[in-house]
Short mmCIF file of C-alpha atoms and ligand atoms in Angstrom, two decimals:
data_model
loop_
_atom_site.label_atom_id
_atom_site.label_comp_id
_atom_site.label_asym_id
_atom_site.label_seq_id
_atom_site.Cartn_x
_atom_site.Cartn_y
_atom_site.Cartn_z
CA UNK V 1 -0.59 -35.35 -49.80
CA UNK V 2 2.77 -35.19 -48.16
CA UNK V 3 3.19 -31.86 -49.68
CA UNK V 4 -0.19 -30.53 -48.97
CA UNK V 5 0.38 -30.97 -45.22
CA UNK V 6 3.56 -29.66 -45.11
CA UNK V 7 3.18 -26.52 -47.20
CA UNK V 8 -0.62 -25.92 -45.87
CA UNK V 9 -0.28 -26.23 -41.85
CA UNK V 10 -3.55 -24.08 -41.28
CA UNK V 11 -5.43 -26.31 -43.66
CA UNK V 12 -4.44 -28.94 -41.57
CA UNK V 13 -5.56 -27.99 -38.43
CA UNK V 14 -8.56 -27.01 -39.66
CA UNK V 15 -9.25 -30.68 -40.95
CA UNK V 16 -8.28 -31.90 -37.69
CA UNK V 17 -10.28 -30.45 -35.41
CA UNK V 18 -13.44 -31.41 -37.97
CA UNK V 19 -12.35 -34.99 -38.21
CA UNK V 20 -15.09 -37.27 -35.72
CA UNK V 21 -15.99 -40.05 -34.48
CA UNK V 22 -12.66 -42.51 -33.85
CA UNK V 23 -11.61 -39.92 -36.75
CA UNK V 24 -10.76 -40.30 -40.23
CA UNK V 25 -7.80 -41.90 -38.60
CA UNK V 26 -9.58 -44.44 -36.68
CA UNK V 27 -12.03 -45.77 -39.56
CA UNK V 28 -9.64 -45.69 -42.47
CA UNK V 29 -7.34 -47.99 -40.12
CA UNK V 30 -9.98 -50.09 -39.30
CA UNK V 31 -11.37 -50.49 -43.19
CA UNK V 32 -7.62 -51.51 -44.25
CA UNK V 33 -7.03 -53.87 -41.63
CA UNK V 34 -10.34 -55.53 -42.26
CA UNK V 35 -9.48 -55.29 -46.64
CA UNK V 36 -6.56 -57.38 -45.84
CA UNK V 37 -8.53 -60.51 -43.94
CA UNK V 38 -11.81 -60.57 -46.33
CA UNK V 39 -11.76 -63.48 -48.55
CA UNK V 40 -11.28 -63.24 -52.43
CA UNK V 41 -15.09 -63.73 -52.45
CA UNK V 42 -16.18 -61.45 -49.90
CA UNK V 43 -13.75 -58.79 -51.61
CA UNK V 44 -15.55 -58.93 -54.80
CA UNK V 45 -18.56 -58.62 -53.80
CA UNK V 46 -17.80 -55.75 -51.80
CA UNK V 47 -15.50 -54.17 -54.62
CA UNK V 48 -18.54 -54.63 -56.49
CA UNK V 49 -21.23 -53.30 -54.62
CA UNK V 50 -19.37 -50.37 -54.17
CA UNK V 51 -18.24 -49.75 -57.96
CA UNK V 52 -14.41 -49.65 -56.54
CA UNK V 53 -11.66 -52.13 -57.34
CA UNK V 54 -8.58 -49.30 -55.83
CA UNK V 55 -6.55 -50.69 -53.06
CA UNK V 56 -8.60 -48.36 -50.70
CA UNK V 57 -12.20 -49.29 -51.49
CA UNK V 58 -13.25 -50.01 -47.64
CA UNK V 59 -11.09 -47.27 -46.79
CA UNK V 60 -12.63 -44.83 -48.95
CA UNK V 61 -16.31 -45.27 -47.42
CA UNK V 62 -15.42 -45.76 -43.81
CA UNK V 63 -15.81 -42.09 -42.55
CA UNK V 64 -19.17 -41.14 -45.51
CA UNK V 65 -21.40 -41.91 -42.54
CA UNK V 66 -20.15 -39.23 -40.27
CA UNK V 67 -20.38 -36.71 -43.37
CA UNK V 68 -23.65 -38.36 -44.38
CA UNK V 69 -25.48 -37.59 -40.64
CA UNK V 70 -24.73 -33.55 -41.57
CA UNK V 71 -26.59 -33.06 -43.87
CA UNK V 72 -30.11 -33.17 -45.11
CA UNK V 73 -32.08 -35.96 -45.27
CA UNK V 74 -29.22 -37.66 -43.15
CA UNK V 75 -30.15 -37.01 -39.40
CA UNK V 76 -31.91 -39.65 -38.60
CA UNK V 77 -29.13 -42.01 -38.57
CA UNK V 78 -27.23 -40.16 -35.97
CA UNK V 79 -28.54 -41.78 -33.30
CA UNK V 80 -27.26 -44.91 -35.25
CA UNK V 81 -23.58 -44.09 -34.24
CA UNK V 82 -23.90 -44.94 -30.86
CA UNK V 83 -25.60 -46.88 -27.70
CA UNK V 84 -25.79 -44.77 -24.63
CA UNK V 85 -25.63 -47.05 -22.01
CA UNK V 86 -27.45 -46.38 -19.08
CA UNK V 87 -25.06 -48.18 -16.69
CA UNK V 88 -22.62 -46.39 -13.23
CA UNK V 89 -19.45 -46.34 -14.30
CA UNK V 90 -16.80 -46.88 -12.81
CA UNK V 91 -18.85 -48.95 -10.03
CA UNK V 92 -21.00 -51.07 -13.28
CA UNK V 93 -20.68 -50.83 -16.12
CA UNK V 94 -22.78 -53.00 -18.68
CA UNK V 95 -25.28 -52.75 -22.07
CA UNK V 96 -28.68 -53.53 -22.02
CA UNK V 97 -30.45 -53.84 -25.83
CA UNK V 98 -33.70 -53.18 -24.15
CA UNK V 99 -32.93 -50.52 -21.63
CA UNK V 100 -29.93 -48.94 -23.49
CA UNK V 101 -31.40 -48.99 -27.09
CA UNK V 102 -34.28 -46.17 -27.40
CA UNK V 103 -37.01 -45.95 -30.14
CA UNK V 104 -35.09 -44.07 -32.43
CA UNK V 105 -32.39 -46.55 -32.53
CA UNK V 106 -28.39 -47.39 -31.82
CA UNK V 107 -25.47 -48.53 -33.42
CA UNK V 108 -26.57 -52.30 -32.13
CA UNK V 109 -30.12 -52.25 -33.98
CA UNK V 110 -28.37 -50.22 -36.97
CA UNK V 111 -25.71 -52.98 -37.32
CA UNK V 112 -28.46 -55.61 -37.89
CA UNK V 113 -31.03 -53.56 -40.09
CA UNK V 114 -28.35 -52.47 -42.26
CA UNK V 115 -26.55 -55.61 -42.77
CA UNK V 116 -29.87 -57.30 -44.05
CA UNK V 117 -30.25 -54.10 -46.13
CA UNK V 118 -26.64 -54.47 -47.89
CA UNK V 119 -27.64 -58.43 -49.03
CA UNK V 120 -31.03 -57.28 -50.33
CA UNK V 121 -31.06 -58.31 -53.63
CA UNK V 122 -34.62 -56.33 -54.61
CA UNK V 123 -33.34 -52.91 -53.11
CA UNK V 124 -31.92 -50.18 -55.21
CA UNK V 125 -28.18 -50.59 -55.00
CA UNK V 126 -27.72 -46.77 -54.08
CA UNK V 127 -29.53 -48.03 -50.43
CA UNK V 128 -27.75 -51.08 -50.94
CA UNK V 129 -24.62 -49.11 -51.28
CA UNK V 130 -25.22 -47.00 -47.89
CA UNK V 131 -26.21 -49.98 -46.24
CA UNK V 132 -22.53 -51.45 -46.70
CA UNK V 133 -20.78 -48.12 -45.96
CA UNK V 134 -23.04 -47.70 -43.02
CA UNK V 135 -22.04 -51.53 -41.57
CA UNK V 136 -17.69 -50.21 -42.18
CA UNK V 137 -18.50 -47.35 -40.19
CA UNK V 138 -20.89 -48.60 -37.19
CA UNK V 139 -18.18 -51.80 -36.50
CA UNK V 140 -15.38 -48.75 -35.97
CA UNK V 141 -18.12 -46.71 -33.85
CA UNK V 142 -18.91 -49.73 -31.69
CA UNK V 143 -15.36 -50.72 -30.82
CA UNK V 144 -15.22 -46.80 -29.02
CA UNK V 145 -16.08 -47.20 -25.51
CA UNK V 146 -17.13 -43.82 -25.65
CA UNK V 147 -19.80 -44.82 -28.85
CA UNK V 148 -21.05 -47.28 -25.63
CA UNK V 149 -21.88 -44.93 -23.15
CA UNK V 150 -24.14 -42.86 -21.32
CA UNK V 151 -22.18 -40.76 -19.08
CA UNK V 152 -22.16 -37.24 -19.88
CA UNK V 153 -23.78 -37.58 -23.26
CA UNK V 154 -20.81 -40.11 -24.09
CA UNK V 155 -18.08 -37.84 -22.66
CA UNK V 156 -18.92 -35.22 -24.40
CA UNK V 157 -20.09 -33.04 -21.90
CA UNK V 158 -16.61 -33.78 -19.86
CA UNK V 159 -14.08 -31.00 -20.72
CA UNK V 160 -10.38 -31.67 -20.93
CA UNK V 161 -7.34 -30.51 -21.66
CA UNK V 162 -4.93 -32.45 -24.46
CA UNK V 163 -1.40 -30.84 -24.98
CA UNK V 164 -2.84 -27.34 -22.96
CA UNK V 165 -5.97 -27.34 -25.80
CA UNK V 166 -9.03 -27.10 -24.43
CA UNK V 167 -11.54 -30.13 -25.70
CA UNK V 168 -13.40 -33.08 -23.93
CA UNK V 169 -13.10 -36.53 -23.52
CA UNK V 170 -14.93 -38.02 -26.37
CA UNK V 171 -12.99 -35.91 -29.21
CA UNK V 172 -9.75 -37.22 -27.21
CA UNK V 173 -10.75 -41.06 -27.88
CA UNK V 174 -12.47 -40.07 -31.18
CA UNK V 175 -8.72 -38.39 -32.23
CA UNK V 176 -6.53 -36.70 -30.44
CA UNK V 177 -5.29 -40.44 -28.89
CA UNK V 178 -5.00 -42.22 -32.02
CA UNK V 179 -3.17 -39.37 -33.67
CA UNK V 180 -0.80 -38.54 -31.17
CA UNK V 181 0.37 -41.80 -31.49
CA UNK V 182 0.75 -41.63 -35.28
CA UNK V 183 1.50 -38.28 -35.87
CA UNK V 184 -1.32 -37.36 -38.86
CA UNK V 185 -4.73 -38.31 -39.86
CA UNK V 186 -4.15 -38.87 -43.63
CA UNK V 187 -5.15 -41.92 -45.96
CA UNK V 188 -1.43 -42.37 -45.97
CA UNK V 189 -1.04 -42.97 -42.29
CA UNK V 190 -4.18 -44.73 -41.73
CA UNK V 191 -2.37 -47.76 -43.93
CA UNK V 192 0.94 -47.44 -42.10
CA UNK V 193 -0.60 -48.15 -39.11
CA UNK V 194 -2.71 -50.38 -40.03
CA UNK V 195 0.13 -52.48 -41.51
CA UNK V 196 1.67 -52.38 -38.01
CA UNK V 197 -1.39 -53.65 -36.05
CA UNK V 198 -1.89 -56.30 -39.27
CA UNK V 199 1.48 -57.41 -38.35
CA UNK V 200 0.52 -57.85 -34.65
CA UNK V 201 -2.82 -59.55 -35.75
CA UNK V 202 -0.79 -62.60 -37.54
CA UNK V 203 2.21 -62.86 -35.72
CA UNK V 204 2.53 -60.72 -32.57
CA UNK V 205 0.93 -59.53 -29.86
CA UNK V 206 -2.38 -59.78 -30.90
CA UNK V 207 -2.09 -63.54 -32.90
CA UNK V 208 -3.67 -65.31 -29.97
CA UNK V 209 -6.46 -63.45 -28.95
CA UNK V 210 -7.54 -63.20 -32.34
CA UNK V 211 -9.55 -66.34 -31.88
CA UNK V 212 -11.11 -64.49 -28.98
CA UNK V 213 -12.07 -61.66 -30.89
CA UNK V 214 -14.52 -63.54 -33.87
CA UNK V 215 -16.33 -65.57 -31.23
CA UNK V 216 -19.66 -65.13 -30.77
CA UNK V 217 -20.60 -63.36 -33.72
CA UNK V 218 -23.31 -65.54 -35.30
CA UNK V 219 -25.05 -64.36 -39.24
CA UNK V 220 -28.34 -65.04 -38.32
CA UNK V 221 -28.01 -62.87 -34.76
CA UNK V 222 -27.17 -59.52 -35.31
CA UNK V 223 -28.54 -58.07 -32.77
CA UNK V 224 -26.39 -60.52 -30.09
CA UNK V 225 -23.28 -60.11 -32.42
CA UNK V 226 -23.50 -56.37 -31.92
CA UNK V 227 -24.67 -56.69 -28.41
CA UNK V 228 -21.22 -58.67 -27.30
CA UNK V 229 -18.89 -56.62 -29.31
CA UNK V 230 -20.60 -53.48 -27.22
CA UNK V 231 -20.03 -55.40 -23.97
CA UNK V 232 -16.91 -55.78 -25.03
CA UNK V 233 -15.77 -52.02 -25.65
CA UNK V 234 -18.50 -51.05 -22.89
CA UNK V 235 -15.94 -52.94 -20.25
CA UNK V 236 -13.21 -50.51 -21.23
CA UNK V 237 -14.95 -47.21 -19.64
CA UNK V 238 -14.75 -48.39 -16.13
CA UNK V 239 -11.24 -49.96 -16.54
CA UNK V 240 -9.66 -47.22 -18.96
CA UNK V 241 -11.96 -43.75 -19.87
CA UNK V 242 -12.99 -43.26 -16.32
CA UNK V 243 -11.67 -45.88 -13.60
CA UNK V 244 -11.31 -42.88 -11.00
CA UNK V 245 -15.18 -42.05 -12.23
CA UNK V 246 -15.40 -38.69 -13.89
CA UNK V 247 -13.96 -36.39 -11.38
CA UNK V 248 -10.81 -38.55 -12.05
CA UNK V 249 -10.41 -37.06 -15.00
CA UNK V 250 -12.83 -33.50 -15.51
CA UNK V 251 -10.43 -30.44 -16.19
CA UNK V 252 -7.23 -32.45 -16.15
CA UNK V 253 -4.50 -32.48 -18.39
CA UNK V 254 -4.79 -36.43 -20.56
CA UNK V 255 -1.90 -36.50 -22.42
CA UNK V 256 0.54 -37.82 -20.02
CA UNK V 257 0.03 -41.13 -17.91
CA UNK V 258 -3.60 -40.84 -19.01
CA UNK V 259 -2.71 -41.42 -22.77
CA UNK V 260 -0.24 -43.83 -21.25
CA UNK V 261 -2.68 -46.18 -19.96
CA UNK V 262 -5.24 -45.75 -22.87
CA UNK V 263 -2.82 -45.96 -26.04
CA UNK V 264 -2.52 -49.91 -25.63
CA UNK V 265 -6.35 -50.23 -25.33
CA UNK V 266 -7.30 -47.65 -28.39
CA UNK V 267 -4.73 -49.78 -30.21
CA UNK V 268 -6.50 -52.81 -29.45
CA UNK V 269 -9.72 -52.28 -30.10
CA UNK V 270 -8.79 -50.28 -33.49
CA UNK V 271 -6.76 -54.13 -34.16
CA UNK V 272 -10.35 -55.74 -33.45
CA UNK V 273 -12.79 -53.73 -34.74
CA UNK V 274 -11.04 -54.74 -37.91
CA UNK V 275 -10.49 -58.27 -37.68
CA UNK V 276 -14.25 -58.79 -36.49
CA UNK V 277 -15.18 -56.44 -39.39
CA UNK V 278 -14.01 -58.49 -41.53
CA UNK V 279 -14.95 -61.74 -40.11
CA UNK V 280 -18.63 -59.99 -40.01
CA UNK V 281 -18.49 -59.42 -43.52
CA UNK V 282 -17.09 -62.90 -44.50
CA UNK V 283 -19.74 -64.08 -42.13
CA UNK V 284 -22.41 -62.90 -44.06
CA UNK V 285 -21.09 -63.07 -47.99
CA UNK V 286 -19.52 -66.63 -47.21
CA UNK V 287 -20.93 -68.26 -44.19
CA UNK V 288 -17.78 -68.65 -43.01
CA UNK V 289 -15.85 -65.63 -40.65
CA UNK V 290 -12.38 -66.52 -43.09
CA UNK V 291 -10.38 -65.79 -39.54
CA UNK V 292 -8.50 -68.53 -37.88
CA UNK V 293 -10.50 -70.00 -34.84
CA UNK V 294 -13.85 -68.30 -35.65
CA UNK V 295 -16.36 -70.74 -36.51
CA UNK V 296 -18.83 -68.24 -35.57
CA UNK V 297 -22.41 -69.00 -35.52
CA UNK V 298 -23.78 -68.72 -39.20
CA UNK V 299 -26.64 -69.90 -40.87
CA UNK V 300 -26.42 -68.01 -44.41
CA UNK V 301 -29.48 -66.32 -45.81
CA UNK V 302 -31.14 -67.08 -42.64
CA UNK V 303 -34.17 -64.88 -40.94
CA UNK V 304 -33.44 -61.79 -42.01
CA UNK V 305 -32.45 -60.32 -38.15
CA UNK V 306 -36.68 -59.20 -37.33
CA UNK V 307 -36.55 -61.47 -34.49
CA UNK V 308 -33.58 -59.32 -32.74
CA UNK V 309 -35.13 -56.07 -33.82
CA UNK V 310 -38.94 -56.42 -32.82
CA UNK V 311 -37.30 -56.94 -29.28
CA UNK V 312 -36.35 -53.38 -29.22
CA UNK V 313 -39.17 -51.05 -27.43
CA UNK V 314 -41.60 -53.81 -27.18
CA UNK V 315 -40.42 -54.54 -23.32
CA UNK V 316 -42.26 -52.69 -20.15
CA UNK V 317 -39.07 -51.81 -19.12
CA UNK V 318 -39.54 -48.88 -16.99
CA UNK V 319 -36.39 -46.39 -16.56
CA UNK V 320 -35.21 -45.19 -13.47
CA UNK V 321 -35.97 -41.43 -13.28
CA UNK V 322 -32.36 -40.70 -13.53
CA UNK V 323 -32.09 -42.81 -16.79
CA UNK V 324 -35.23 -40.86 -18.28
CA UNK V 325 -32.97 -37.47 -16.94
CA UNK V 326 -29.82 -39.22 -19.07
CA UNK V 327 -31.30 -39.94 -22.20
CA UNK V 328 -33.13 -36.07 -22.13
CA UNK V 329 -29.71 -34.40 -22.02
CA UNK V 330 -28.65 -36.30 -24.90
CA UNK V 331 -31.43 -35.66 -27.23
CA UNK V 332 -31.34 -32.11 -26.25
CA UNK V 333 -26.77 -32.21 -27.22
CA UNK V 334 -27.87 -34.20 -29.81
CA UNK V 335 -25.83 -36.08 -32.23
CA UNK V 336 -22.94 -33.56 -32.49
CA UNK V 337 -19.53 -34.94 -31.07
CA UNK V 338 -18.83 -31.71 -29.90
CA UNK V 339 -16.98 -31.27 -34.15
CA UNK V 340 -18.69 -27.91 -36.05
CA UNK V 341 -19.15 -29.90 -39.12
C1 LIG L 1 -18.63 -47.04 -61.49
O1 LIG L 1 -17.51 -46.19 -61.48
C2 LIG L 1 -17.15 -45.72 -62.77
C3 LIG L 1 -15.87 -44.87 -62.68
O2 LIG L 1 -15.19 -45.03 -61.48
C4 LIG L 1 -18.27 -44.91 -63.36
O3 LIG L 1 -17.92 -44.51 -64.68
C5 LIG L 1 -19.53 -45.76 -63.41
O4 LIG L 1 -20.61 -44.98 -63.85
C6 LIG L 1 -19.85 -46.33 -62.04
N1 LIG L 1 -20.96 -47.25 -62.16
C7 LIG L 1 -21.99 -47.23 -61.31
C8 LIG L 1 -23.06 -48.25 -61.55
O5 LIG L 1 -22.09 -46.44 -60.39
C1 LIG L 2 -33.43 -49.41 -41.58
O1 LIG L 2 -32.87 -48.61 -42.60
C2 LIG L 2 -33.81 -47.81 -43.32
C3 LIG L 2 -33.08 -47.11 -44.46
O2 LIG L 2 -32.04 -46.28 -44.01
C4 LIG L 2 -34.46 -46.85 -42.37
O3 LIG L 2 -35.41 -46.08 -43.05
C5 LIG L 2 -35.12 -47.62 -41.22
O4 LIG L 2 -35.62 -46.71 -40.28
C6 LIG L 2 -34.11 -48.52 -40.56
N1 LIG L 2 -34.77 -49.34 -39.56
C7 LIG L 2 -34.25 -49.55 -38.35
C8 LIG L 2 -35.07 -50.41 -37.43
O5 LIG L 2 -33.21 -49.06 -37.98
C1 LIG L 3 -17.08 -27.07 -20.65
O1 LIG L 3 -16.61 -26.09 -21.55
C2 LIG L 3 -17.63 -25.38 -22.20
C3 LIG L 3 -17.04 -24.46 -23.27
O2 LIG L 3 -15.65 -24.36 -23.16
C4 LIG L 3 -18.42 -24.60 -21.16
O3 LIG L 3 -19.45 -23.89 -21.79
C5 LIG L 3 -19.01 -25.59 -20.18
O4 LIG L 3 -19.68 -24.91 -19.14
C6 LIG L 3 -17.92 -26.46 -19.56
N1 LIG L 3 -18.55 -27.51 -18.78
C7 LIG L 3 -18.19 -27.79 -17.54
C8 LIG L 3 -18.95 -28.89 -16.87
O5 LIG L 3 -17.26 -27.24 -16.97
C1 LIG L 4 1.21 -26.93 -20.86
O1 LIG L 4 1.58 -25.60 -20.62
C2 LIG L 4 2.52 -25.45 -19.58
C3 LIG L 4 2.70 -23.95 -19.30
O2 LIG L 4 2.77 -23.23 -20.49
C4 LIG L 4 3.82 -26.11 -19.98
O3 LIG L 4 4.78 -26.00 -18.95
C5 LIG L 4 3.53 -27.60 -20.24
O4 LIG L 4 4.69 -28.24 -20.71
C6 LIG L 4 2.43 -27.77 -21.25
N1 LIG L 4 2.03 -29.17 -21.29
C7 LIG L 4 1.81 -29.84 -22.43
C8 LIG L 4 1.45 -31.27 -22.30
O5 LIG L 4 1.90 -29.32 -23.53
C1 LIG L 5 0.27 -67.66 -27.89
O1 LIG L 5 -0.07 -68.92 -27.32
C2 LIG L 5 1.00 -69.88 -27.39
C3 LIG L 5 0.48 -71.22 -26.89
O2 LIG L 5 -0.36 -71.08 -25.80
C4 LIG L 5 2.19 -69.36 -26.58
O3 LIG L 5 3.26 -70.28 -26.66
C5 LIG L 5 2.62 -68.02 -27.16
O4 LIG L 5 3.65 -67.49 -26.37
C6 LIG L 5 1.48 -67.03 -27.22
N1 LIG L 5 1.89 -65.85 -27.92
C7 LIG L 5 1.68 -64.61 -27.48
C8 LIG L 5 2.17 -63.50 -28.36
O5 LIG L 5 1.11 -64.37 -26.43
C1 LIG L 6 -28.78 -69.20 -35.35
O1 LIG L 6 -28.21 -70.42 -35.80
C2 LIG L 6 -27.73 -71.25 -34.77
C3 LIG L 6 -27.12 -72.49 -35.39
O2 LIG L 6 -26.47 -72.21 -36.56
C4 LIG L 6 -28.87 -71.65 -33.83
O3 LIG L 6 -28.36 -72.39 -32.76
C5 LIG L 6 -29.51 -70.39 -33.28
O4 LIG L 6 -30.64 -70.70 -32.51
C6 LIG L 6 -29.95 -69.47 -34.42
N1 LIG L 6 -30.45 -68.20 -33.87
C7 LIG L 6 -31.52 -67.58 -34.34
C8 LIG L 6 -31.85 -66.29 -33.66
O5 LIG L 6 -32.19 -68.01 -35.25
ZN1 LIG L 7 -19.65 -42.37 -36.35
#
């Protein structure tokens, strides 16, 4: 591959500016850092659920959902990817299941239908297979502030520039971040990096708030697991994607002090979206998260997460006009992050 993207520049950029939603990059970091904390038994069973035993068999699935959404058949999961909540950042900025998660669905409800799809032993293991590859992909999604937000359909409707090139702020957390920082998008990369933020995980700057990270993630709650690690990422646009609110950072040039301040934070949450990935899986398959200091909450083979999603839609929550305004714009964008797939 080396020699591909040296010889084949053009190709190259071409991939690039396709690659969505925390990128290739992004998930294929995320599904290696999460390989290397899965137990031997949560391994197998994910090895063989997915009919791949290669050193990259998390890896190799994490970005099928984004390619899956394009094309026939696969729309309706798009609004899957995300939760557009309908909070005021940089003043509040919080997640409401009931408010923020419409009748279509979100990443949150997603998360808990298809990790009771992946253990069903009666469904045909081609769903069963999707439902696995669609759990890799939503816990990278979720861990993107932007993949937790309302404003401007996510940030996609905010346009920036990134080294002088004209894009918006959700492709710049989505990619152009991460990869500046790396320097490439391949396979290849992905595990390089992800062998540096392992390395922080289990010894440096990240070993103590590990524990952090796997609490309150409980088998038998999806819904709330998914719901804090949203609150979590959700925190991060008023402190990091838009702390000056969106004038602060519409039109302007973001690869200077504004990559500066949002590097350490895109490296965190790529760090935790694969620990608790992995936890989440271990959570399930074992009962028991596998990471030190996460008891979590389990209660294996327990209700089958209906309780969390009848909630959804059955409230008299009544938007605000403006939130009825927000959530027209983005069914009328769409699912599209702004990539021509
Ligand atoms: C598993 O993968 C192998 C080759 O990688 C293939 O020959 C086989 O048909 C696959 N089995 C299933 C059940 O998909
Ligand atoms: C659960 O997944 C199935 C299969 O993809 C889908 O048809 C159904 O709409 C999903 N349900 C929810 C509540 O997301
Ligand atoms: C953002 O850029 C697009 C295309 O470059 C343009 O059509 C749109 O009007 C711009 N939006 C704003 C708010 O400036
Ligand atoms: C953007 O373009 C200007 C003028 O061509 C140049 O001086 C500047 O260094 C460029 N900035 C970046 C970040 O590439
Ligand atoms: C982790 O916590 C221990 C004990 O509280 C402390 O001594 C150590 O310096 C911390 N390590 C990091 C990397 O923050
Ligand atoms: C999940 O299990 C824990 C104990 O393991 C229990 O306290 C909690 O009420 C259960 N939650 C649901 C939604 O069943
Ligand atoms: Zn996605």
């Amino acid at each position: 591959m080396a020699t591909l993207k040296s010889t084949l520049p053009l190709l190259t950029l071409t991939l690039a500016s396709q690659a969505s939603a925390w990128g290739a990059l992004g998930h294929n970091t995320v599904a290696y850092i999460a390989q290397s904390f899965l137990l031997p038994q949560t391994a197998k069973y994910t090895q063989r659920l997915l009919n791949d035993t290669s050193n990259a068999y998390l890896a190799n699935i994490a970005t099928w959902a984004d390619s899956y959404r394009s094309q026939p058949g696969g729309a309706f999961s798009s609004p899957f990817h995300y939760i557009d909540a309908l909070d005021s950042p940089p003043e509040s900025c919080n997640v409401d299941f009931e408010r923020d998660c419409p009748e279509e669905g979100c990443i949150v409800s997603a998360i808990a239908n298809y990790t009771a799809r992946f253990q069903e032993k009666d469904l045909d293991l081609v769903e069963r297979q999707k439902a696995l590859k669609w759990v890799v992909h939503f816990l990278g999604d979720i861990h993107q502030p932007l993949h937790v937000e309302n404003l401007a359909v996510g940030g996609n409707l905010i346009n920036v520039t990134f080294n002088n090139a004209t894009t918006n702020l959700h492709r710049i957390w989505d990619s152009n971040i991460p990869e500046k920082l790396i320097g490439g998008f391949d396979l290849e990369d992905a595990e390089a990096w992800s062998k540096t933020l392992i390395g922080e995980i289990k010894t440096g700057k990240y070993a103590n708030a590990t524990k952090v990270w796997v609490q309150g993630m409980s088998a038998n709650d999806s819904i709330a697991s998914a719901m804090h690690w949203a609150t979590d990422s959700n925190a991060y646009v008023c402190s990091t994607v838009v702390p000056e609110g969106q004038e602060g950072v519409e039109n302007k040039e973001l690869s200077g002090e504004y990559y500066d301040d949002a590097i350490p934070v895109v490296q965190m949450q790529i760090a935790k979206a694969g620990v608790r990935l992995a936890a989440w899986l271990n959570l399930v398959v074992t009962g028991k998260t596998g990471v030190k200091g996460g008891k979590g909450g389990y209660h294996v083979g327990g209700n089958k997460m209906d309780g969390g999603l009848v909630k959804r839609g059955s409230g008299e929550l009544e938007l605000e006009a403006w939130m009825v305004e927000a959530r027209r714009v983005r069914r009328a964008y769409g699912w599209d992050c702004g990539h021509e797939h």
